[in-house]
N, CA and C of each residue as an Amber inpcrd file, in Angstrom:
protein
   555
 -28.1040000 -14.3460000   2.6580000 -26.6860000 -14.4120000   2.3890000
 -26.3540000 -15.7470000   1.7220000 -26.9430000 -16.0130000   0.6070000
 -26.7460000 -17.2840000  -0.0940000 -25.5870000 -17.1760000  -1.0720000
 -24.8210000 -18.2340000  -1.1550000 -23.7360000 -18.2980000  -2.1190000
 -24.2960000 -18.6380000  -3.4910000 -23.7350000 -18.0180000  -4.4980000
 -24.1370000 -18.3610000  -5.8540000 -23.0640000 -19.2720000  -6.4540000
 -23.4230000 -20.0440000  -7.4700000 -22.4720000 -21.0290000  -8.0150000
 -21.1270000 -20.4500000  -8.4380000 -21.1060000 -19.2460000  -9.0030000
 -19.8260000 -18.6830000  -9.4390000 -18.9050000 -18.4020000  -8.2490000
 -19.4660000 -18.0450000  -7.0970000 -18.6420000 -17.8190000  -5.9100000
 -18.0400000 -19.1280000  -5.4070000 -18.8330000 -20.1710000  -5.4090000
 -18.3380000 -21.4880000  -4.9910000 -17.2780000 -21.9650000  -5.9780000
 -17.5090000 -21.7300000  -7.2570000 -16.5490000 -22.1300000  -8.2840000
 -15.2180000 -21.4080000  -8.1030000 -15.2500000 -20.1060000  -7.7840000
 -14.0120000 -19.3610000  -7.5740000 -13.2140000 -19.9190000  -6.3970000
 -13.9060000 -20.3140000  -5.3340000 -13.2140000 -20.9240000  -4.1880000
 -12.5650000 -22.2440000  -4.6170000 -13.2760000 -23.0540000  -5.3830000
 -12.7320000 -24.3310000  -5.8520000 -11.5200000 -24.1010000  -6.7600000
 -11.5860000 -23.1110000  -7.6300000 -10.4580000 -22.8010000  -8.5220000
  -9.2680000 -22.3300000  -7.7040000  -9.5110000 -21.4620000  -6.7260000
  -8.4270000 -20.9750000  -5.8720000  -7.7590000 -22.1340000  -5.1330000
  -8.5430000 -23.0420000  -4.5880000  -7.9820000 -24.2000000  -3.8840000
  -7.1900000 -25.0990000  -4.8370000  -7.6550000 -25.2330000  -6.0700000
  -6.9060000 -26.0570000  -7.0290000  -5.5680000 -25.4080000  -7.3580000
  -5.5230000 -24.0760000  -7.4780000  -4.2490000 -23.4020000  -7.7310000
  -3.3000000 -23.5520000  -6.5410000  -3.8270000 -23.4500000  -5.3300000
  -2.9720000 -23.6610000  -4.1550000  -2.4130000 -25.0740000  -4.1430000
  -3.2290000 -26.0440000  -4.5010000  -2.7780000 -27.4340000  -4.5610000
  -1.6810000 -27.6090000  -5.6070000  -1.8930000 -27.0480000  -6.7790000
  -0.8990000 -27.1510000  -7.8540000   0.4030000 -26.4850000  -7.4360000
   0.3120000 -25.2840000  -6.8560000   1.5200000 -24.5790000  -6.4310000
   2.2670000 -25.3470000  -5.3430000   1.5440000 -25.8920000  -4.3830000
   2.1880000 -26.6500000  -3.3040000   2.8710000 -27.9050000  -3.8450000
   2.2160000 -28.6130000  -4.7310000   2.8300000 -29.8100000  -5.3150000
   4.0320000 -29.4460000  -6.1870000   3.9210000 -28.3610000  -6.9240000
   5.0280000 -27.9460000  -7.7840000   6.2430000 -27.5470000  -6.9520000
   6.0100000 -26.7730000  -5.8930000   7.1280000 -26.3270000  -5.0500000
   7.7460000 -27.4940000  -4.2880000   6.9900000 -28.5660000  -4.0600000
   7.5170000 -29.7270000  -3.3420000   8.3920000 -30.6090000  -4.2280000
   8.3480000 -30.3780000  -5.5420000   9.1660000 -31.1770000  -6.4550000
  10.6410000 -30.8740000  -6.2330000  11.4430000 -31.9000000  -6.2750000
  12.8830000 -31.7350000  -6.1320000  13.4980000 -31.8000000  -7.5200000
  13.5090000 -30.6440000  -8.1820000  14.0380000 -30.5800000  -9.5430000
  15.3290000 -29.7650000  -9.5340000  16.3260000 -30.1820000 -10.2970000
  17.5870000 -29.4370000 -10.3560000  17.4000000 -27.9800000 -10.8030000
  16.4520000 -27.7280000 -11.6740000  16.2380000 -26.3670000 -12.1760000
  15.7760000 -25.4160000 -11.0770000  15.1850000 -25.9370000 -10.0180000
  14.7280000 -25.0790000  -8.9220000  15.8810000 -24.6110000  -8.0490000
  17.0520000 -25.2220000  -8.2100000  18.2110000 -24.8860000  -7.3760000
  19.1070000 -23.8490000  -8.0420000  18.8180000 -23.4540000  -9.2800000
  19.6560000 -22.5020000 -10.0060000  19.0990000 -21.0930000  -9.8490000
  19.7500000 -20.1370000 -10.4910000  19.3620000 -18.7320000 -10.4210000
  17.8720000 -18.5500000 -10.7200000  17.1830000 -17.8600000  -9.8690000
  15.7720000 -17.5660000 -10.0800000  14.8220000 -18.6380000  -9.5910000
  15.3450000 -19.8470000  -9.3560000  14.4970000 -20.9360000  -8.8930000
  13.2910000 -21.1290000  -9.7910000  12.1370000 -21.3120000  -9.1820000
  10.8910000 -21.5120000  -9.9400000  10.4590000 -20.2480000 -10.6690000
  10.9020000 -19.0880000 -10.1780000  10.4580000 -17.8130000 -10.7340000
  10.9670000 -17.5620000 -12.1390000  11.9470000 -18.3300000 -12.6010000
  12.4410000 -18.1130000 -13.9630000  11.4860000 -18.6790000 -15.0130000
  10.5350000 -19.4990000 -14.5780000   9.5840000 -20.1130000 -15.5090000
   8.3030000 -19.2970000 -15.5750000   7.9100000 -18.9060000 -16.7680000
   6.6800000 -18.1290000 -16.9410000   5.4640000 -18.9250000 -16.4680000
   5.5370000 -20.2410000 -16.5740000   4.4470000 -21.0860000 -16.0870000
   4.2320000 -20.8800000 -14.5930000   5.3010000 -20.8500000 -13.8220000
   5.1820000 -20.6550000 -12.3720000   4.6540000 -19.2610000 -12.0680000
   5.1870000 -18.2570000 -12.7520000   4.7070000 -16.8850000 -12.5460000
   3.2190000 -16.8080000 -12.8670000   2.8010000 -17.4810000 -13.9330000
   1.3820000 -17.4970000 -14.2970000   0.5430000 -18.1610000 -13.2080000
   1.0340000 -19.2500000 -12.6350000   0.2880000 -19.9040000 -11.5500000
   0.1170000 -18.9650000 -10.3630000   1.1600000 -18.2210000 -10.0470000
   1.0640000 -17.2570000  -8.9420000   0.0670000 -16.1520000  -9.2980000
   0.1350000 -15.6550000 -10.5300000  -0.8130000 -14.6250000 -10.9690000
  -2.2460000 -15.1430000 -10.8570000  -2.4890000 -16.3630000 -11.3150000
  -3.8380000 -16.9330000 -11.2680000  -4.2960000 -17.1050000  -9.8190000
  -3.4010000 -17.5750000  -8.9540000  -3.7710000 -17.7630000  -7.5410000
  -4.0910000 -16.4210000  -6.8840000  -3.2910000 -15.3990000  -7.1600000
  -3.5560000 -14.0670000  -6.5970000  -4.8650000 -13.5180000  -7.1520000
  -5.0750000 -13.6880000  -8.4630000  -6.3060000 -13.1900000  -9.0790000
  -7.5400000 -13.8550000  -8.4700000  -7.5390000 -15.1890000  -8.3960000
  -8.7120000 -15.8590000  -7.8410000  -8.8290000 -15.6360000  -6.3370000
  -7.7030000 -15.4270000  -5.6590000  -7.7660000 -15.0360000  -4.2500000
  -8.4580000 -13.6930000  -4.0870000  -8.1430000 -12.7540000  -4.9790000
  -8.8020000 -11.4490000  -4.9670000 -10.2920000 -11.5940000  -5.2650000
 -10.6390000 -12.4680000  -6.2100000 -12.0530000 -12.7070000  -6.5190000
 -12.7990000 -13.2400000  -5.3010000 -12.1850000 -14.1830000  -4.5940000
 -12.8190000 -14.7480000  -3.3970000 -12.9340000 -13.6810000  -2.3100000
 -11.9020000 -12.8600000  -2.1460000 -11.9540000 -11.7710000  -1.1610000
 -13.1050000 -10.8160000  -1.4780000 -13.2840000 -10.4840000  -2.7310000
 -14.3890000  -9.6020000  -3.1360000 -15.7260000 -10.2730000  -2.8570000
 -15.8440000 -11.5700000  -3.1700000 -17.0930000 -12.2860000  -2.9090000
 -17.4260000 -12.2860000  -1.4130000 -16.4360000 -12.5760000  -0.5860000
 -16.6590000 -12.6120000   0.8700000 -16.9910000 -11.2140000   1.3830000
 -16.2470000 -10.2110000   0.9160000 -16.5060000  -8.8300000   1.3470000
 -17.8990000  -8.3700000   0.9480000 -18.3160000  -8.7100000  -0.2670000
 -19.6450000  -8.2770000  -0.7070000 -20.7410000  -8.9940000   0.0680000
 -20.5030000 -10.2690000   0.4430000 -21.4900000 -10.9790000   1.2650000
 -21.5740000 -10.3940000   2.6680000 -20.4290000 -10.0090000   3.2360000
 -20.4090000  -9.4820000   4.5950000 -20.9430000  -8.0590000   4.6830000
 -20.7670000  -7.2840000   3.6220000 -21.2040000  -5.8840000   3.6650000
 -22.5790000  -5.6800000   3.0500000 -23.1910000  -6.7480000   2.5540000
 -24.5200000  -6.6190000   1.9490000 -25.5120000  -6.1250000   3.0050000
 -26.2050000  -5.0620000   2.6790000 -27.1920000  -4.5010000   3.5890000
 -26.6230000  -3.4370000   4.5100000 -25.2990000  -3.3120000   4.5850000
 -24.6840000  -2.2760000   5.4210000 -24.7180000  -0.9560000   4.6690000
 -24.8320000   0.1320000   5.4210000 -24.9190000   1.4530000   4.8040000
 -23.6050000   2.2210000   4.8790000 -22.5130000   1.5440000   4.9250000
 -21.2160000   2.1900000   5.0390000 -20.6800000   2.5510000   3.6600000
 -20.5490000   3.8310000   3.4240000 -20.0100000   4.2910000   2.1390000
 -18.5300000   3.9390000   2.0200000 -17.8210000   3.9310000   3.1270000
 -16.3950000   3.6020000   3.1060000 -16.1810000   2.1490000   2.6760000
 -16.9940000   1.2420000   3.1940000 -16.8780000  -0.1650000   2.7920000
 -17.2030000  -0.3330000   1.3090000 -18.2010000   0.3900000   0.8700000
 -18.5860000   0.3240000  -0.5350000 -17.4760000   0.8690000  -1.4290000
 -16.8380000   1.9540000  -0.9880000 -15.7390000   2.5410000  -1.7490000
 -14.5500000   1.5830000  -1.8170000 -14.2220000   0.9320000  -0.7090000
 -13.1200000  -0.0340000  -0.6870000 -13.4270000  -1.2400000  -1.5800000
 -14.6820000  -1.6770000  -1.5550000 -15.0800000  -2.8040000  -2.4010000
 -14.9560000  -2.4440000  -3.8840000 -15.3130000  -1.2130000  -4.2420000
 -15.1770000  -0.7770000  -5.6350000 -13.7140000  -0.7310000  -6.0560000
 -12.8190000  -0.3470000  -5.1390000 -11.3890000  -0.3570000  -5.4480000
 -10.8970000  -1.7860000  -5.7070000 -11.3400000  -2.7140000  -4.8700000
 -10.9560000  -4.1190000  -5.0620000 -11.4830000  -4.6570000  -6.3900000
 -12.7140000  -4.2960000  -6.7330000 -13.2980000  -4.7430000  -8.0040000
 -12.5110000  -4.1490000  -9.1750000 -12.1090000  -2.8870000  -9.0490000
 -11.2920000  -2.2660000 -10.0950000  -9.9440000  -2.9720000 -10.2530000
  -9.3280000  -3.3450000  -9.1370000  -8.0630000  -4.0810000  -9.1800000
  -8.2570000  -5.4570000  -9.8160000  -9.3480000  -6.1230000  -9.4540000
  -9.6600000  -7.4310000 -10.0420000  -9.8170000  -7.3250000 -11.5550000
 -10.5660000  -6.3220000 -11.9990000 -10.8050000  -6.1570000 -13.4270000
  -9.5060000  -5.8320000 -14.1660000  -8.6550000  -5.0040000 -13.5490000
  -7.3650000  -4.6750000 -14.1520000  -6.4940000  -5.9230000 -14.2490000
  -6.4460000  -6.7120000 -13.1680000  -5.6420000  -7.9410000 -13.1810000
  -6.1260000  -8.9110000 -14.2440000  -7.4300000  -8.9980000 -14.4090000
  -7.9900000  -9.9020000 -15.4150000  -7.5360000  -9.4830000 -16.8140000
  -7.6510000  -8.1900000 -17.1040000  -7.3550000  -7.6920000 -18.4420000
  -5.8660000  -7.6460000 -18.7500000  -5.0470000  -7.3740000 -17.7450000
  -3.6280000  -7.1180000 -17.9850000  -2.7480000  -8.3260000 -17.6890000
  -3.1010000  -9.1340000 -16.6990000  -2.2250000 -10.2460000 -16.3160000
  -2.8740000 -11.6150000 -16.4670000  -3.9840000 -11.8370000 -15.7970000
  -4.5480000 -13.1860000 -15.7060000  -4.8840000 -13.7620000 -17.0810000
  -5.6390000 -13.0390000 -17.8880000  -6.0000000 -13.5980000 -19.1930000
  -4.8390000 -13.6060000 -20.1860000  -4.1490000 -12.4750000 -20.4020000
  -3.0940000 -12.5080000 -21.4250000  -1.9580000 -13.4790000 -21.1000000
  -1.4700000 -13.4600000 -19.8690000  -0.3590000 -14.3390000 -19.5150000
  -0.8250000 -15.7870000 -19.5070000  -2.0170000 -16.0400000 -18.9640000
  -2.5440000 -17.4020000 -18.9370000  -2.7430000 -17.9750000 -20.3290000
  -3.3430000 -17.2020000 -21.2090000  -3.5610000 -17.6740000 -22.5860000
  -2.2300000 -17.8730000 -23.3050000  -1.2820000 -16.9630000 -23.0870000
   0.0280000 -17.0950000 -23.7130000   0.7300000 -18.3730000 -23.2630000
   0.7060000 -18.6470000 -21.9640000   1.3550000 -19.8560000 -21.4420000
   0.7120000 -21.1080000 -22.0360000  -0.6110000 -21.1710000 -22.0260000
  -1.2980000 -22.3670000 -22.5340000  -1.0140000 -22.5710000 -24.0150000
  -1.2400000 -21.5410000 -24.8460000  -1.0720000 -21.6980000 -26.2880000
   0.3870000 -21.9280000 -26.6800000   1.3030000 -21.2070000 -26.0550000
   2.7160000 -21.3790000 -26.3910000   3.2150000 -22.7560000 -25.9790000
   2.8790000 -23.1760000 -24.7500000   3.3420000 -24.4790000 -24.2820000
   2.8530000 -25.5930000 -25.1950000   1.5470000 -25.6340000 -25.4630000
   1.0010000 -26.7520000 -26.2310000   1.4030000 -26.6910000 -27.7000000
   1.5850000 -25.5060000 -28.2490000   2.0750000 -25.4060000 -29.6220000
   3.4960000 -25.9560000 -29.7280000   4.3640000 -25.5260000 -28.8040000
   5.7390000 -26.0320000 -28.8210000   5.8020000 -27.5170000 -28.4680000
   4.9520000 -27.9400000 -27.5610000   4.9160000 -29.3530000 -27.1650000
   4.5420000 -30.2260000 -28.3690000   3.5630000 -29.7910000 -29.1350000
   3.1500000 -30.5540000 -30.3150000   4.1970000 -30.5050000 -31.4200000
   4.8880000 -29.3780000 -31.5300000   5.9200000 -29.2380000 -32.5510000
   7.1510000 -30.0900000 -32.2030000   7.6820000 -29.8980000 -30.9960000
   8.8480000 -30.6620000 -30.5390000   8.8600000 -30.6350000 -29.0180000
   8.4110000 -31.7030000 -28.4360000   8.2710000 -31.7990000 -26.9840000
   9.5580000 -31.4240000 -26.2520000  10.6900000 -31.7930000 -26.7870000
  11.9690000 -31.5630000 -26.1120000  12.2810000 -30.0810000 -25.9280000
  11.6300000 -29.2000000 -26.6870000  11.8610000 -27.7600000 -26.5460000
  11.3440000 -27.2210000 -25.2170000  10.2030000 -27.7140000 -24.7650000
   9.5830000 -27.1360000 -23.5700000   9.3930000 -28.1250000 -22.4240000
   9.3270000 -29.3930000 -22.7140000   9.0010000 -30.3760000 -21.6810000
   9.6670000 -31.7030000 -22.0290000  10.9930000 -31.7820000 -21.8370000
  11.7050000 -33.0110000 -22.1930000  11.1530000 -34.2280000 -21.4510000
  11.3050000 -35.3770000 -22.0470000  10.8090000 -36.6160000 -21.4420000
  11.3970000 -36.8340000 -20.0480000  12.5720000 -36.2900000 -19.7940000
  13.2000000 -36.3840000 -18.4740000  12.2970000 -35.8240000 -17.3770000
  11.5180000 -34.7940000 -17.6970000  10.6340000 -34.1740000 -16.7060000
   9.5060000 -35.0950000 -16.2640000   9.1950000 -36.1070000 -17.0580000
   8.1680000 -37.0720000 -16.6570000   8.5570000 -37.7750000 -15.3600000
   9.8600000 -37.8560000 -15.0810000  10.3320000 -38.4670000 -13.8420000
  10.0850000 -37.5710000 -12.6270000   9.9400000 -36.2740000 -12.8550000
   9.7690000 -35.3090000 -11.7660000   8.3340000 -34.8210000 -11.6190000
   7.6960000 -34.5440000 -12.7640000   6.3770000 -33.8920000 -12.7520000
   5.3170000 -34.8850000 -13.2070000   4.3500000 -35.1960000 -12.3280000
   3.2600000 -36.0960000 -12.7470000   2.4190000 -35.4500000 -13.8550000
   1.7740000 -36.2910000 -14.6390000   0.9810000 -35.7990000 -15.7660000
  -0.1430000 -34.8580000 -15.3200000  -0.8030000 -35.1700000 -14.1920000
  -1.8940000 -34.3190000 -13.7360000  -1.3810000 -32.9220000 -13.3780000
  -0.1530000 -32.8450000 -12.8570000   0.4080000 -31.5450000 -12.4930000
   0.7710000 -30.7490000 -13.7570000   1.2690000 -31.4340000 -14.7610000
   1.5510000 -30.7770000 -16.0320000   0.2720000 -30.1600000 -16.6050000
  -0.8220000 -30.9080000 -16.5920000  -2.0850000 -30.3590000 -17.0990000
  -2.6170000 -29.2580000 -16.1910000  -2.4030000 -29.3830000 -14.8980000
  -2.8140000 -28.3220000 -13.9820000  -2.0960000 -27.0140000 -14.2550000
  -0.8330000 -27.1150000 -14.6760000  -0.0350000 -25.9200000 -14.9420000
  -0.2590000 -25.3740000 -16.3500000  -0.5290000 -26.2450000 -17.3090000
  -0.5280000 -25.8200000 -18.7010000  -1.8660000 -25.9670000 -19.4240000
  -2.8670000 -26.5430000 -18.8100000  -4.1350000 -26.7550000 -19.5040000
  -5.2920000 -26.0590000 -18.8010000  -5.4480000 -26.3010000 -17.5070000
  -6.6390000 -25.8170000 -16.7930000  -6.7000000 -24.3040000 -16.6560000
  -5.5850000 -23.6290000 -16.8510000  -5.5530000 -22.1720000 -16.7070000
  -6.5750000 -21.5120000 -17.6290000  -6.5750000 -21.9050000 -18.8860000
  -7.4600000 -21.2530000 -19.8610000  -8.9470000 -21.5140000 -19.5980000
  -9.3650000 -22.7550000 -19.3570000 -10.7980000 -22.9400000 -19.0510000
 -11.2400000 -22.1830000 -17.7930000 -10.3850000 -22.1380000 -16.7720000
 -10.7550000 -21.4130000 -15.5500000 -10.9430000 -19.9270000 -15.8340000
 -10.0640000 -19.3480000 -16.6240000 -10.1850000 -17.9190000 -16.9430000
 -11.4100000 -17.6640000 -17.8210000 -11.6620000 -18.5420000 -18.7640000
 -12.8380000 -18.3660000 -19.6260000 -14.1230000 -18.4760000 -18.8080000
 -14.1540000 -19.4120000 -17.8640000 -15.3210000 -19.5190000 -16.9770000
 -15.4980000 -18.2280000 -16.1880000 -14.4080000 -17.6830000 -15.6710000
 -14.4870000 -16.4220000 -14.9240000 -14.9930000 -15.2970000 -15.8190000
 -14.5250000 -15.2520000 -17.0540000 -14.9700000 -14.2000000 -17.9770000
 -16.4610000 -14.3220000 -18.2950000 -16.9600000 -15.5380000 -18.3620000
 -18.3620000 -15.7610000 -18.7020000 -19.3080000 -15.5710000 -17.5110000
 -18.8060000 -15.7460000 -16.2850000 -19.6880000 -15.6750000 -15.1230000
 -19.6540000 -14.3310000 -14.4050000 -18.6840000 -13.4970000 -14.7130000
 -18.5400000 -12.2200000 -14.0120000 -18.3300000 -11.0960000 -15.0190000
 -19.0300000  -9.9950000 -14.7940000 -18.8420000  -8.8220000 -15.6460000
 -17.5670000  -8.1100000 -15.2100000 -16.7170000  -7.8210000 -16.1780000
 -15.4750000  -7.1060000 -15.8960000 -15.4590000  -5.8150000 -16.6950000
 -14.9470000  -4.7660000 -16.0670000 -14.7360000  -3.4980000 -16.7620000
 -13.2610000  -3.4380000 -17.1180000 -12.9890000  -3.3850000 -18.3890000
 -11.6090000  -3.4400000 -18.8600000 -11.0240000  -2.0430000 -18.9990000
  -9.7090000  -1.9070000 -18.7970000  -9.0800000  -0.5890000 -18.9930000
  -9.0810000  -0.2180000 -20.4740000  -8.7800000   1.0340000 -20.7390000
  -8.6840000   1.4530000 -22.1370000  -7.6420000   0.5860000 -22.8410000
  -7.8780000   0.3410000 -24.1090000  -7.0100000  -0.5690000 -24.8680000
  -5.5450000  -0.1410000 -24.8040000  -5.2650000   1.1420000 -24.9380000
  -3.8720000   1.6090000 -24.9350000  -3.2100000   1.3480000 -23.5850000
  -3.9390000   1.5940000 -22.4860000  -3.3750000   1.3540000 -21.1540000
  -3.1910000  -0.1430000 -20.9090000  -4.1460000  -0.9340000 -21.3440000
  -4.0420000  -2.3820000 -21.1690000  -2.8730000  -2.9640000 -21.9450000
  -2.7340000  -2.5610000 -23.2040000  -1.6150000  -3.0410000 -24.0250000
  -0.2750000  -2.5910000 -23.4540000  -0.2280000  -1.3480000 -22.9820000
   1.0170000  -0.8390000 -22.4010000   1.4060000  -1.6600000 -21.1650000
   0.4320000  -1.9890000 -20.3310000   0.7230000  -2.7620000 -19.1190000
   1.1520000  -4.1870000 -19.4490000   0.4900000  -4.8200000 -20.4220000
   0.8770000  -6.1790000 -20.8390000   2.2850000  -6.1570000 -21.4200000
   2.5700000  -5.1730000 -22.2640000   3.9140000  -5.0680000 -22.8550000
   4.9680000  -4.8010000 -21.7880000   4.6410000  -3.9660000 -20.8120000
   5.5760000  -3.6990000 -19.7130000   5.8860000  -4.9830000 -18.9410000
   4.8680000  -5.7880000 -18.6770000   5.0930000  -7.0690000 -18.0080000
   5.9940000  -7.9520000 -18.8590000   5.6890000  -8.0740000 -20.1520000
   6.4710000  -8.9260000 -21.0500000   7.9180000  -8.4750000 -21.1560000
   8.1340000  -7.1760000 -21.3300000   9.4930000  -6.6550000 -21.4250000
  10.2330000  -6.8550000 -20.1060000   9.5410000  -6.6260000 -18.9970000
  10.1630000  -6.8470000 -17.6930000  10.5960000  -8.2870000 -17.5060000
   9.7640000  -9.2180000 -17.9130000  10.1130000 -10.6420000 -17.7980000
  11.3030000 -10.9890000 -18.6840000  11.2830000 -10.5210000 -19.9280000
  12.3800000 -10.8230000 -20.8510000  13.6880000 -10.2010000 -20.3500000
  13.6490000  -8.9530000 -19.8850000  14.8630000  -8.3220000 -19.3720000
  15.3950000  -9.0520000 -18.1500000  14.5080000  -9.4770000 -17.2670000
  14.9530000 -10.2140000 -16.0850000  15.6030000 -11.5330000 -16.4940000
  15.0060000 -12.2260000 -17.4470000  15.5800000 -13.4930000 -17.9230000
  16.9150000 -13.2600000 -18.6230000  17.0110000 -12.1830000 -19.4050000
  18.2490000 -11.9050000 -20.1320000  19.3520000 -11.4540000 -19.1850000
  18.9770000 -10.7860000 -18.1030000  19.9690000 -10.3230000 -17.1330000
  20.7510000 -11.5020000 -16.5850000  20.0750000 -12.5940000 -16.3950000
  20.7000000 -13.8060000 -15.9050000  21.8400000 -14.2430000 -16.8170000
  21.6960000 -13.9910000 -18.0810000  22.7060000 -14.4180000 -19.0510000
  23.7430000 -13.3220000 -19.3130000  23.7140000 -12.2410000 -18.5320000
  24.7170000 -11.1950000 -18.6760000  24.3470000 -10.0990000 -19.6520000
  23.1360000 -10.1150000 -20.1850000  22.7160000  -9.1340000 -21.1770000
  22.7410000  -7.7180000 -20.6090000  22.3300000  -7.5530000 -19.3660000
  22.2740000  -6.2390000 -18.7440000  23.3180000  -6.0920000 -17.6470000
  24.4770000  -6.6520000 -17.8590000  25.5040000  -6.6350000 -16.8360000
  25.9040000  -5.2120000 -16.4650000  25.8500000  -4.2890000 -17.4030000
  26.2430000  -2.9160000 -17.1320000  25.2930000  -2.2340000 -16.1510000
  24.0490000  -2.6860000 -16.0130000  23.1150000  -2.0930000 -15.0670000
  23.4060000  -2.5140000 -13.6470000  24.0490000  -3.6300000 -13.4620000
  24.2680000  -4.1470000 -12.1040000  25.5530000  -3.6090000 -11.4920000
  26.2660000  -2.7260000 -12.1730000  27.5230000  -2.1740000 -11.6290000
  27.2500000  -1.1620000 -10.5640000
């Protein structure tokens, strides 16, 4: 029952996401007190997605270590369901949302910092936390893609799910501004 490096790495990544989330939630920022709190930021949603994804990866690693050598078909069936969920999350949420957050943030930051990360935020968010939220996501996902075989859903289903997530996020954000006021009657 030996641990392999990728399993240890997943635990370390999961712990780093928990650390980032705890430090982020401990920040006393005015934006966290308004409608939606931290959930209005795609960066925060992405951190939660990454933490859930790597938590699922660790759960699968622990389950496979504990059930190795057991002849229970039910345990094997449950493990396959978890692996299917992990692969779906990777293809539909973890990679697309993570890559979008990293590339969009840094592109806008380089173009005009004030659009996404005004200098005022330097007083609230330490530099290491900014990189934890906007930089490390992509290398962690790429490492996961390189160390673990994933079975991806059909392209049409994957694109539909990513688009559904994106549209859902945009509609939720627009609702705040009264765009969908007629739905809340």
